[in-house]
Each structure stands twice: as C-alpha cells, then as structure tokens.
Amino acid sequence: MSDLSGAPAPDRHTAFHRLHHGERPLLLPNAWDHASAAALVRRGFPAIGTTSLGVAAAAGLPDATGAAREVNLALARGIARLPALVSVDIEGGFGERPEEVAALAAELDRAGVVGVNIEDGRPDGTLTPLAHQCAVLAAVKERVPRLFVNARTDTHWLAAIGGGTPPSLSATAERIEAYVRAGADGIFVPALTDEYDIGALADDLGETPLNILFTPGRHTYERLAELGVRRISCGSLLFRAALDRAVELAWTIAHPDAPAPAHQPADLPSYAEAQSLAEEFAQGVTEVTPT
C-alpha cells in the first residue's frame, strides 16, 4: 500500500508515533466499550484510547486496582479490529513483575494494539518506586520496541483526587526524565493544569511528546497546542458526560416540567444507527505481525 505520492504507507505503529509529531496535537478520545469505540471511529477519529475508569465502572469494578484486567483485555482485542489506531490504558500494567507487564504488552501488540498507557500511581495513594517503574517501562520496550509506551506519572493526580497540595514541578520532572531514559515514547501528567508548568515540561521534554488530560474550564485545545502539548487525552470525560446526559434525559421524560437537556431525543443516533455499530467489528480487519 502507498500514499498518493507513491511512497510506501507507514505501518500502524509508525503512523501512531507520527501522530504525536504533527503540526497539531493528537486529540485522543477515550472509549469505554465497543459501541463508544466504534462511534468515535465512525465520526472520523484516526486514533482512540480507552479509559480504565470507564471500562471498570461499566463492568461494576473498581478502577486502578487490577480488578478489571480481563475486561480491559477483552475490550482491547475487540476494538483493535476497528479501522483506527488503538492505545490501551492498562492501569499499572496488570502485574507486579516487569516481565509480566512486558508479556501483557506483547499480547496486546499481537492483537493489533499500537500503544499502551502505564501509570505509576498505586491504589493506596502512593507512587510506585521509581526504579521499579523504570524497570517495567524498560521491559516493555525491550519486549515490544515498536509499541508506543505512554508513561503516566500520578504526582499531580494523587494530590488532586486526595485534596492534597501538588508536589513541586522538580519532583515530577525527576520522574519523567527517568521514564524517558527507560524508553518511554511519551509522558502523561494528568491533573497538571498550570500553564507555566505545562509549558516548562513541554520545553524540557523536547522531542518526547507531553500528554495532558483535558480539563473543561481550564484548558482549550488551542492553548494546549501553544504550550507545546503533543497529545491531549479525554480520559473518563466522555464516559462521565454520557452517564450525565443519559440520566438527565431519563429524568426529563419522567418529569416533563424539568429543564430540557441540551441534546433532545431527536438529535440522538437512531436505533438503526446504534445497531449498525456492531457492523464495524464484523468488517474491521487488522493485520497482525508476530512479535
């Protein structure tokens, strides 16, 4: 296969890497099930991620504890068949030993996944020891060199969800520099919202893409682009928005005097359109090269 210029088309992994180095940041919407993934692809997004919170919550399981391992893997195998580039949020790696995480990454790669997101936050609110996390990242890159490894550090995230004070930027910088040395292809710092800090980290990282979690009311796509951000994730935002709109719509049906939701039923996908999303999985074919 070649592009219109006659040059060979890049393979899927190379294409995903290139999306992080284009003129515009990669906006990565995050799906939580087959239908949401197919709908995003049908809308025209060339790459999609998954949200570990959305996947876990939809299955009635807690996030970030490893409980949703099999649900996440089953979803990954399915949506990797879609005509899009897929990155999977694997929480902390669904394993303690570096070789276990590397084996999981190789399995996802064989299924057609082109990227993974690996976090260093632990369920008890602490961070994984730096040396161990670097060993995990290095093991994954050694086992599957072509896989895009997005190394997430939860230095700011744990403070945000716990109501604490964010650490100094230098503490975050120490971790991300170590992750880059270990082989990370990208760096993700969720809950980092200060523009000065975002710009400073983007500058320090140079050619290594900085990924920021989009925060409504604090961020705009254009401003993050100006700051040097190369990847913008939606995280669980779409999942939470879908829950909110579904509940509000049901409430207004039962309570006609309640304020109408922003999206009226007539604006929503039809039954036939929703049903047809399954066709995307019947038609989707991904060529898989053994690792």
GROMACS .gro file of C-alpha atoms in nm:
model
  291
    1MET     CA    1   0.000   0.000   0.000
    2SER     CA    2   0.123   0.352  -0.076
    3ASP     CA    3   0.002   0.708  -0.036
    4LEU     CA    4  -0.086   0.938  -0.327
    5SER     CA    5   0.278   1.038  -0.370
    6GLY     CA    6   0.375   0.679  -0.441
    7ALA     CA    7   0.571   0.644  -0.117
    8PRO     CA    8   0.501   0.335   0.096
    9ALA     CA    9   0.232   0.393   0.357
   10PRO     CA   10   0.362   0.373   0.715
   11ASP     CA   11   0.273   0.071   0.924
   12ARG     CA   12   0.022   0.120   1.202
   13HIS     CA   13   0.279   0.162   1.478
   14THR     CA   14   0.478   0.418   1.281
   15ALA     CA   15   0.158   0.601   1.192
   16PHE     CA   16   0.064   0.628   1.559
   17HIS     CA   17   0.408   0.758   1.654
   18ARG     CA   18   0.383   1.020   1.378
   19LEU     CA   19   0.051   1.148   1.510
   20HIS     CA   20   0.245   1.273   1.813
   21HIS     CA   21   0.478   1.479   1.597
   22GLY     CA   22   0.239   1.650   1.357
   23GLU     CA   23   0.159   2.018   1.317
   24ARG     CA   24  -0.134   1.981   1.558
   25PRO     CA   25  -0.162   1.789   1.885
   26LEU     CA   26  -0.322   1.446   1.876
   27LEU     CA   27  -0.664   1.461   2.042
   28LEU     CA   28  -0.718   1.113   2.180
   29PRO     CA   29  -1.082   1.040   2.274
   30ASN     CA   30  -1.121   0.753   2.519
   31ALA     CA   31  -1.376   0.477   2.473
   32TRP     CA   32  -1.520   0.252   2.741
   33ASP     CA   33  -1.690  -0.019   2.535
   34HIS     CA   34  -1.725  -0.149   2.180
   35ALA     CA   35  -2.006   0.087   2.084
   36SER     CA   36  -1.834   0.403   2.206
   37ALA     CA   37  -1.513   0.299   2.027
   38ALA     CA   38  -1.693   0.227   1.701
   39ALA     CA   39  -1.890   0.552   1.722
   40LEU     CA   40  -1.572   0.755   1.769
   41VAL     CA   41  -1.405   0.582   1.476
   42ARG     CA   42  -1.712   0.632   1.258
   43ARG     CA   43  -1.702   1.002   1.344
   44GLY     CA   44  -1.356   1.022   1.194
   45PHE     CA   45  -1.103   0.999   1.478
   46PRO     CA   46  -0.791   0.825   1.341
   47ALA     CA   47  -0.680   0.707   1.685
   48ILE     CA   48  -0.865   0.624   2.005
   49GLY     CA   49  -0.768   0.528   2.356
   50THR     CA   50  -0.951   0.354   2.635
   51THR     CA   51  -1.041   0.489   2.978
   52SER     CA   52  -0.966   0.248   3.259
   53LEU     CA   53  -1.225   0.416   3.482
   54GLY     CA   54  -1.497   0.389   3.219
   55VAL     CA   55  -1.416   0.028   3.137
   56ALA     CA   56  -1.405  -0.074   3.503
   57ALA     CA   57  -1.712   0.122   3.612
   58ALA     CA   58  -1.919  -0.008   3.319
   59ALA     CA   59  -1.836  -0.361   3.439
   60GLY     CA   60  -1.913  -0.281   3.802
   61LEU     CA   61  -1.548  -0.299   3.904
   62PRO     CA   62  -1.311  -0.055   4.078
   63ASP     CA   63  -1.053   0.133   3.873
   64ALA     CA   64  -0.675   0.125   3.924
   65THR     CA   65  -0.678  -0.194   4.132
   66GLY     CA   66  -0.621  -0.453   3.858
   67ALA     CA   67  -0.971  -0.595   3.909
   68ALA     CA   68  -1.075  -0.505   3.554
   69ARG     CA   69  -0.779  -0.677   3.385
   70GLU     CA   70  -0.977  -0.932   3.183
   71VAL     CA   71  -1.247  -0.682   3.091
   72ASN     CA   72  -0.984  -0.443   2.960
   73LEU     CA   73  -0.806  -0.713   2.761
   74ALA     CA   74  -1.128  -0.840   2.607
   75LEU     CA   75  -1.223  -0.488   2.501
   76ALA     CA   76  -0.874  -0.424   2.362
   77ARG     CA   77  -0.885  -0.736   2.145
   78GLY     CA   78  -1.221  -0.631   2.008
   79ILE     CA   79  -1.162  -0.266   1.929
   80ALA     CA   80  -0.818  -0.334   1.781
   81ARG     CA   81  -1.012  -0.478   1.486
   82LEU     CA   82  -1.157  -0.136   1.408
   83PRO     CA   83  -1.008   0.079   1.128
   84ALA     CA   84  -0.827   0.306   1.374
   85LEU     CA   85  -0.510   0.317   1.580
   86VAL     CA   86  -0.580   0.194   1.933
   87SER     CA   87  -0.395   0.270   2.256
   88VAL     CA   88  -0.499   0.088   2.573
   89ASP     CA   89  -0.492   0.212   2.931
   90ILE     CA   90  -0.350  -0.083   3.127
   91GLU     CA   91  -0.351   0.093   3.467
   92GLY     CA   92  -0.025  -0.003   3.640
   93GLY     CA   93   0.039  -0.287   3.398
   94PHE     CA   94  -0.190  -0.554   3.550
   95GLY     CA   95   0.112  -0.722   3.702
   96GLU     CA   96   0.381  -0.654   3.959
   97ARG     CA   97   0.685  -0.802   3.788
   98PRO     CA   98   0.829  -0.619   3.483
   99GLU     CA   99   0.828  -0.939   3.276
  100GLU     CA  100   0.456  -0.985   3.345
  101VAL     CA  101   0.377  -0.638   3.215
  102ALA     CA  102   0.600  -0.694   2.913
  103ALA     CA  103   0.420  -1.020   2.832
  104LEU     CA  104   0.086  -0.839   2.851
  105ALA     CA  105   0.215  -0.565   2.620
  106ALA     CA  106   0.329  -0.827   2.369
  107GLU     CA  107  -0.015  -0.988   2.380
  108LEU     CA  108  -0.182  -0.655   2.308
  109ASP     CA  109   0.062  -0.587   2.027
  110ARG     CA  110  -0.022  -0.919   1.865
  111ALA     CA  111  -0.391  -0.827   1.885
  112GLY     CA  112  -0.329  -0.509   1.685
  113VAL     CA  113  -0.294  -0.251   1.963
  114VAL     CA  114  -0.030   0.015   1.884
  115GLY     CA  115   0.012   0.184   2.222
  116VAL     CA  116  -0.030   0.144   2.596
  117ASN     CA  117  -0.061   0.383   2.886
  118ILE     CA  118   0.114   0.272   3.207
  119GLU     CA  119   0.068   0.464   3.533
  120ASP     CA  120   0.282   0.481   3.845
  121GLY     CA  121   0.003   0.558   4.093
  122ARG     CA  122  -0.097   0.281   4.333
  123PRO     CA  123  -0.439   0.205   4.486
  124ASP     CA  124  -0.312   0.306   4.830
  125GLY     CA  125  -0.237   0.660   4.709
  126THR     CA  126   0.139   0.617   4.682
  127LEU     CA  127   0.369   0.616   4.382
  128THR     CA  128   0.547   0.306   4.257
  129PRO     CA  129   0.916   0.323   4.349
  130LEU     CA  130   1.099   0.499   4.068
  131ALA     CA  131   1.349   0.222   3.999
  132HIS     CA  132   1.075  -0.039   3.973
  133GLN     CA  133   0.864   0.170   3.736
  134CYS     CA  134   1.166   0.230   3.515
  135ALA     CA  135   1.228  -0.145   3.508
  136VAL     CA  136   0.868  -0.201   3.394
  137LEU     CA  137   0.896   0.054   3.114
  138ALA     CA  138   1.232  -0.082   3.001
  139ALA     CA  139   1.099  -0.439   2.997
  140VAL     CA  140   0.804  -0.342   2.780
  141LYS     CA  141   1.020  -0.153   2.532
  142GLU     CA  142   1.270  -0.438   2.513
  143ARG     CA  143   0.992  -0.693   2.450
  144VAL     CA  144   0.788  -0.480   2.207
  145PRO     CA  145   1.009  -0.196   2.074
  146ARG     CA  146   0.751  -0.070   1.825
  147LEU     CA  147   0.473  -0.024   2.083
  148PHE     CA  148   0.414   0.339   2.185
  149VAL     CA  149   0.457   0.348   2.562
  150ASN     CA  150   0.292   0.648   2.724
  151ALA     CA  151   0.441   0.671   3.073
  152ARG     CA  152   0.197   0.830   3.314
  153THR     CA  153   0.312   0.981   3.639
  154ASP     CA  154   0.049   1.047   3.905
  155THR     CA  155   0.244   1.302   4.107
  156HIS     CA  156  -0.026   1.564   4.046
  157TRP     CA  157  -0.319   1.325   4.003
  158LEU     CA  158  -0.290   1.171   4.350
  159ALA     CA  159  -0.277   1.518   4.505
  160ALA     CA  160  -0.583   1.629   4.306
  161ILE     CA  161  -0.806   1.335   4.396
  162GLY     CA  162  -0.683   1.328   4.754
  163GLY     CA  163  -0.725   1.700   4.812
  164GLY     CA  164  -0.357   1.748   4.883
  165THR     CA  165  -0.102   2.000   4.764
  166PRO     CA  166   0.062   1.922   4.430
  167PRO     CA  167   0.433   1.847   4.453
  168SER     CA  168   0.699   2.074   4.313
  169LEU     CA  169   0.749   2.059   3.941
  170SER     CA  170   1.102   1.934   4.002
  171ALA     CA  171   0.965   1.618   4.167
  172THR     CA  172   0.756   1.546   3.860
  173ALA     CA  173   1.047   1.632   3.630
  174GLU     CA  174   1.270   1.383   3.810
  175ARG     CA  175   1.027   1.101   3.738
  176ILE     CA  176   0.956   1.186   3.377
  177GLU     CA  177   1.325   1.225   3.296
  178ALA     CA  178   1.386   0.878   3.438
  179TYR     CA  179   1.097   0.737   3.236
  180VAL     CA  180   1.233   0.885   2.914
  181ARG     CA  181   1.573   0.729   2.987
  182ALA     CA  182   1.396   0.396   3.045
  183GLY     CA  183   1.250   0.414   2.694
  184ALA     CA  184   0.912   0.586   2.728
  185ASP     CA  185   0.784   0.724   2.397
  186GLY     CA  186   0.556   0.980   2.561
  187ILE     CA  187   0.490   1.131   2.903
  188PHE     CA  188   0.146   1.180   3.060
  189VAL     CA  189   0.090   1.406   3.362
  190PRO     CA  190  -0.282   1.405   3.448
  191ALA     CA  191  -0.414   1.686   3.673
  192LEU     CA  192  -0.133   1.918   3.567
  193THR     CA  193  -0.328   2.234   3.483
  194ASP     CA  194  -0.094   2.528   3.544
  195GLU     CA  195   0.003   2.675   3.208
  196TYR     CA  196   0.353   2.775   3.316
  197ASP     CA  197   0.428   2.424   3.442
  198ILE     CA  198   0.283   2.263   3.129
  199GLY     CA  199   0.493   2.484   2.905
  200ALA     CA  200   0.805   2.424   3.111
  201LEU     CA  201   0.767   2.045   3.099
  202ALA     CA  202   0.694   2.050   2.725
  203ASP     CA  203   1.013   2.251   2.670
  204ASP     CA  204   1.220   2.022   2.890
  205LEU     CA  205   1.094   1.711   2.713
  206GLY     CA  206   1.196   1.838   2.372
  207GLU     CA  207   1.107   1.575   2.111
  208THR     CA  208   0.936   1.349   2.365
  209PRO     CA  209   0.561   1.422   2.343
  210LEU     CA  210   0.387   1.562   2.651
  211ASN     CA  211   0.034   1.430   2.708
  212ILE     CA  212  -0.210   1.640   2.912
  213LEU     CA  213  -0.555   1.541   3.039
  214PHE     CA  214  -0.810   1.789   2.907
  215THR     CA  215  -0.981   1.976   3.191
  216PRO     CA  216  -1.304   2.159   3.095
  217GLY     CA  217  -1.298   2.518   3.213
  218ARG     CA  218  -0.920   2.519   3.244
  219HIS     CA  219  -0.797   2.408   2.905
  220THR     CA  220  -0.866   2.471   2.540
  221TYR     CA  221  -0.721   2.268   2.256
  222GLU     CA  222  -0.561   2.575   2.101
  223ARG     CA  223  -0.395   2.692   2.421
  224LEU     CA  224  -0.251   2.350   2.498
  225ALA     CA  225  -0.114   2.342   2.144
  226GLU     CA  226   0.053   2.680   2.201
  227LEU     CA  227   0.214   2.546   2.520
  228GLY     CA  228   0.378   2.262   2.328
  229VAL     CA  229   0.148   1.976   2.429
  230ARG     CA  230   0.158   1.698   2.167
  231ARG     CA  231  -0.122   1.472   2.290
  232ILE     CA  232  -0.449   1.568   2.459
  233SER     CA  233  -0.644   1.293   2.631
  234CYS     CA  234  -1.010   1.296   2.727
  235GLY     CA  235  -0.965   1.034   2.999
  236SER     CA  236  -1.300   0.942   3.155
  237LEU     CA  237  -1.460   1.273   3.047
  238LEU     CA  238  -1.666   1.124   2.764
  239PHE     CA  239  -1.784   0.834   2.979
  240ARG     CA  240  -1.893   1.065   3.258
  241ALA     CA  241  -2.064   1.300   3.011
  242ALA     CA  242  -2.255   1.007   2.861
  243LEU     CA  243  -2.375   0.899   3.206
  244ASP     CA  244  -2.484   1.252   3.290
  245ARG     CA  245  -2.678   1.305   2.968
  246ALA     CA  246  -2.845   0.965   2.986
  247VAL     CA  247  -2.966   1.023   3.342
  248GLU     CA  248  -3.084   1.377   3.268
  249LEU     CA  249  -3.276   1.262   2.960
  250ALA     CA  250  -3.450   0.988   3.160
  251TRP     CA  251  -3.534   1.239   3.433
  252THR     CA  252  -3.692   1.490   3.194
  253ILE     CA  253  -3.907   1.215   3.041
  254ALA     CA  254  -4.041   1.126   3.387
  255HIS     CA  255  -4.062   1.492   3.491
  256PRO     CA  256  -4.184   1.698   3.191
  257ASP     CA  257  -4.155   2.025   3.385
  258ALA     CA  258  -3.781   1.975   3.444
  259PRO     CA  259  -3.539   2.176   3.229
  260ALA     CA  260  -3.479   2.004   2.898
  261PRO     CA  261  -3.132   1.854   2.840
  262ALA     CA  262  -2.906   2.018   2.585
  263HIS     CA  263  -2.948   1.726   2.345
  264GLN     CA  264  -3.305   1.635   2.255
  265PRO     CA  265  -3.404   1.276   2.164
  266ALA     CA  266  -3.447   1.379   1.801
  267ASP     CA  267  -3.079   1.477   1.790
  268LEU     CA  268  -2.954   1.140   1.912
  269PRO     CA  269  -2.844   0.842   1.699
  270SER     CA  270  -3.136   0.628   1.585
  271TYR     CA  271  -3.184   0.266   1.690
  272ALA     CA  272  -3.069   0.153   1.347
  273GLU     CA  273  -2.757   0.370   1.367
  274ALA     CA  274  -2.668   0.236   1.711
  275GLN     CA  275  -2.736  -0.120   1.600
  276SER     CA  276  -2.515  -0.076   1.295
  277LEU     CA  277  -2.212  -0.003   1.515
  278ALA     CA  278  -2.174  -0.378   1.555
  279GLU     CA  279  -2.106  -0.398   1.183
  280GLU     CA  280  -1.780  -0.214   1.240
  281PHE     CA  281  -1.649  -0.519   1.426
  282ALA     CA  282  -1.769  -0.763   1.163
  283GLN     CA  283  -1.594  -0.563   0.892
  284GLY     CA  284  -1.285  -0.443   1.080
  285VAL     CA  285  -0.969  -0.631   0.991
  286THR     CA  286  -0.628  -0.562   1.141
  287GLU     CA  287  -0.313  -0.722   1.005
  288VAL     CA  288  -0.107  -0.850   1.294
  289THR     CA  289   0.266  -0.910   1.268
  290PRO     CA  290   0.401  -1.157   1.525
  291THR     CA  291   0.636  -1.005   1.778
   0.00000   0.00000   0.00000
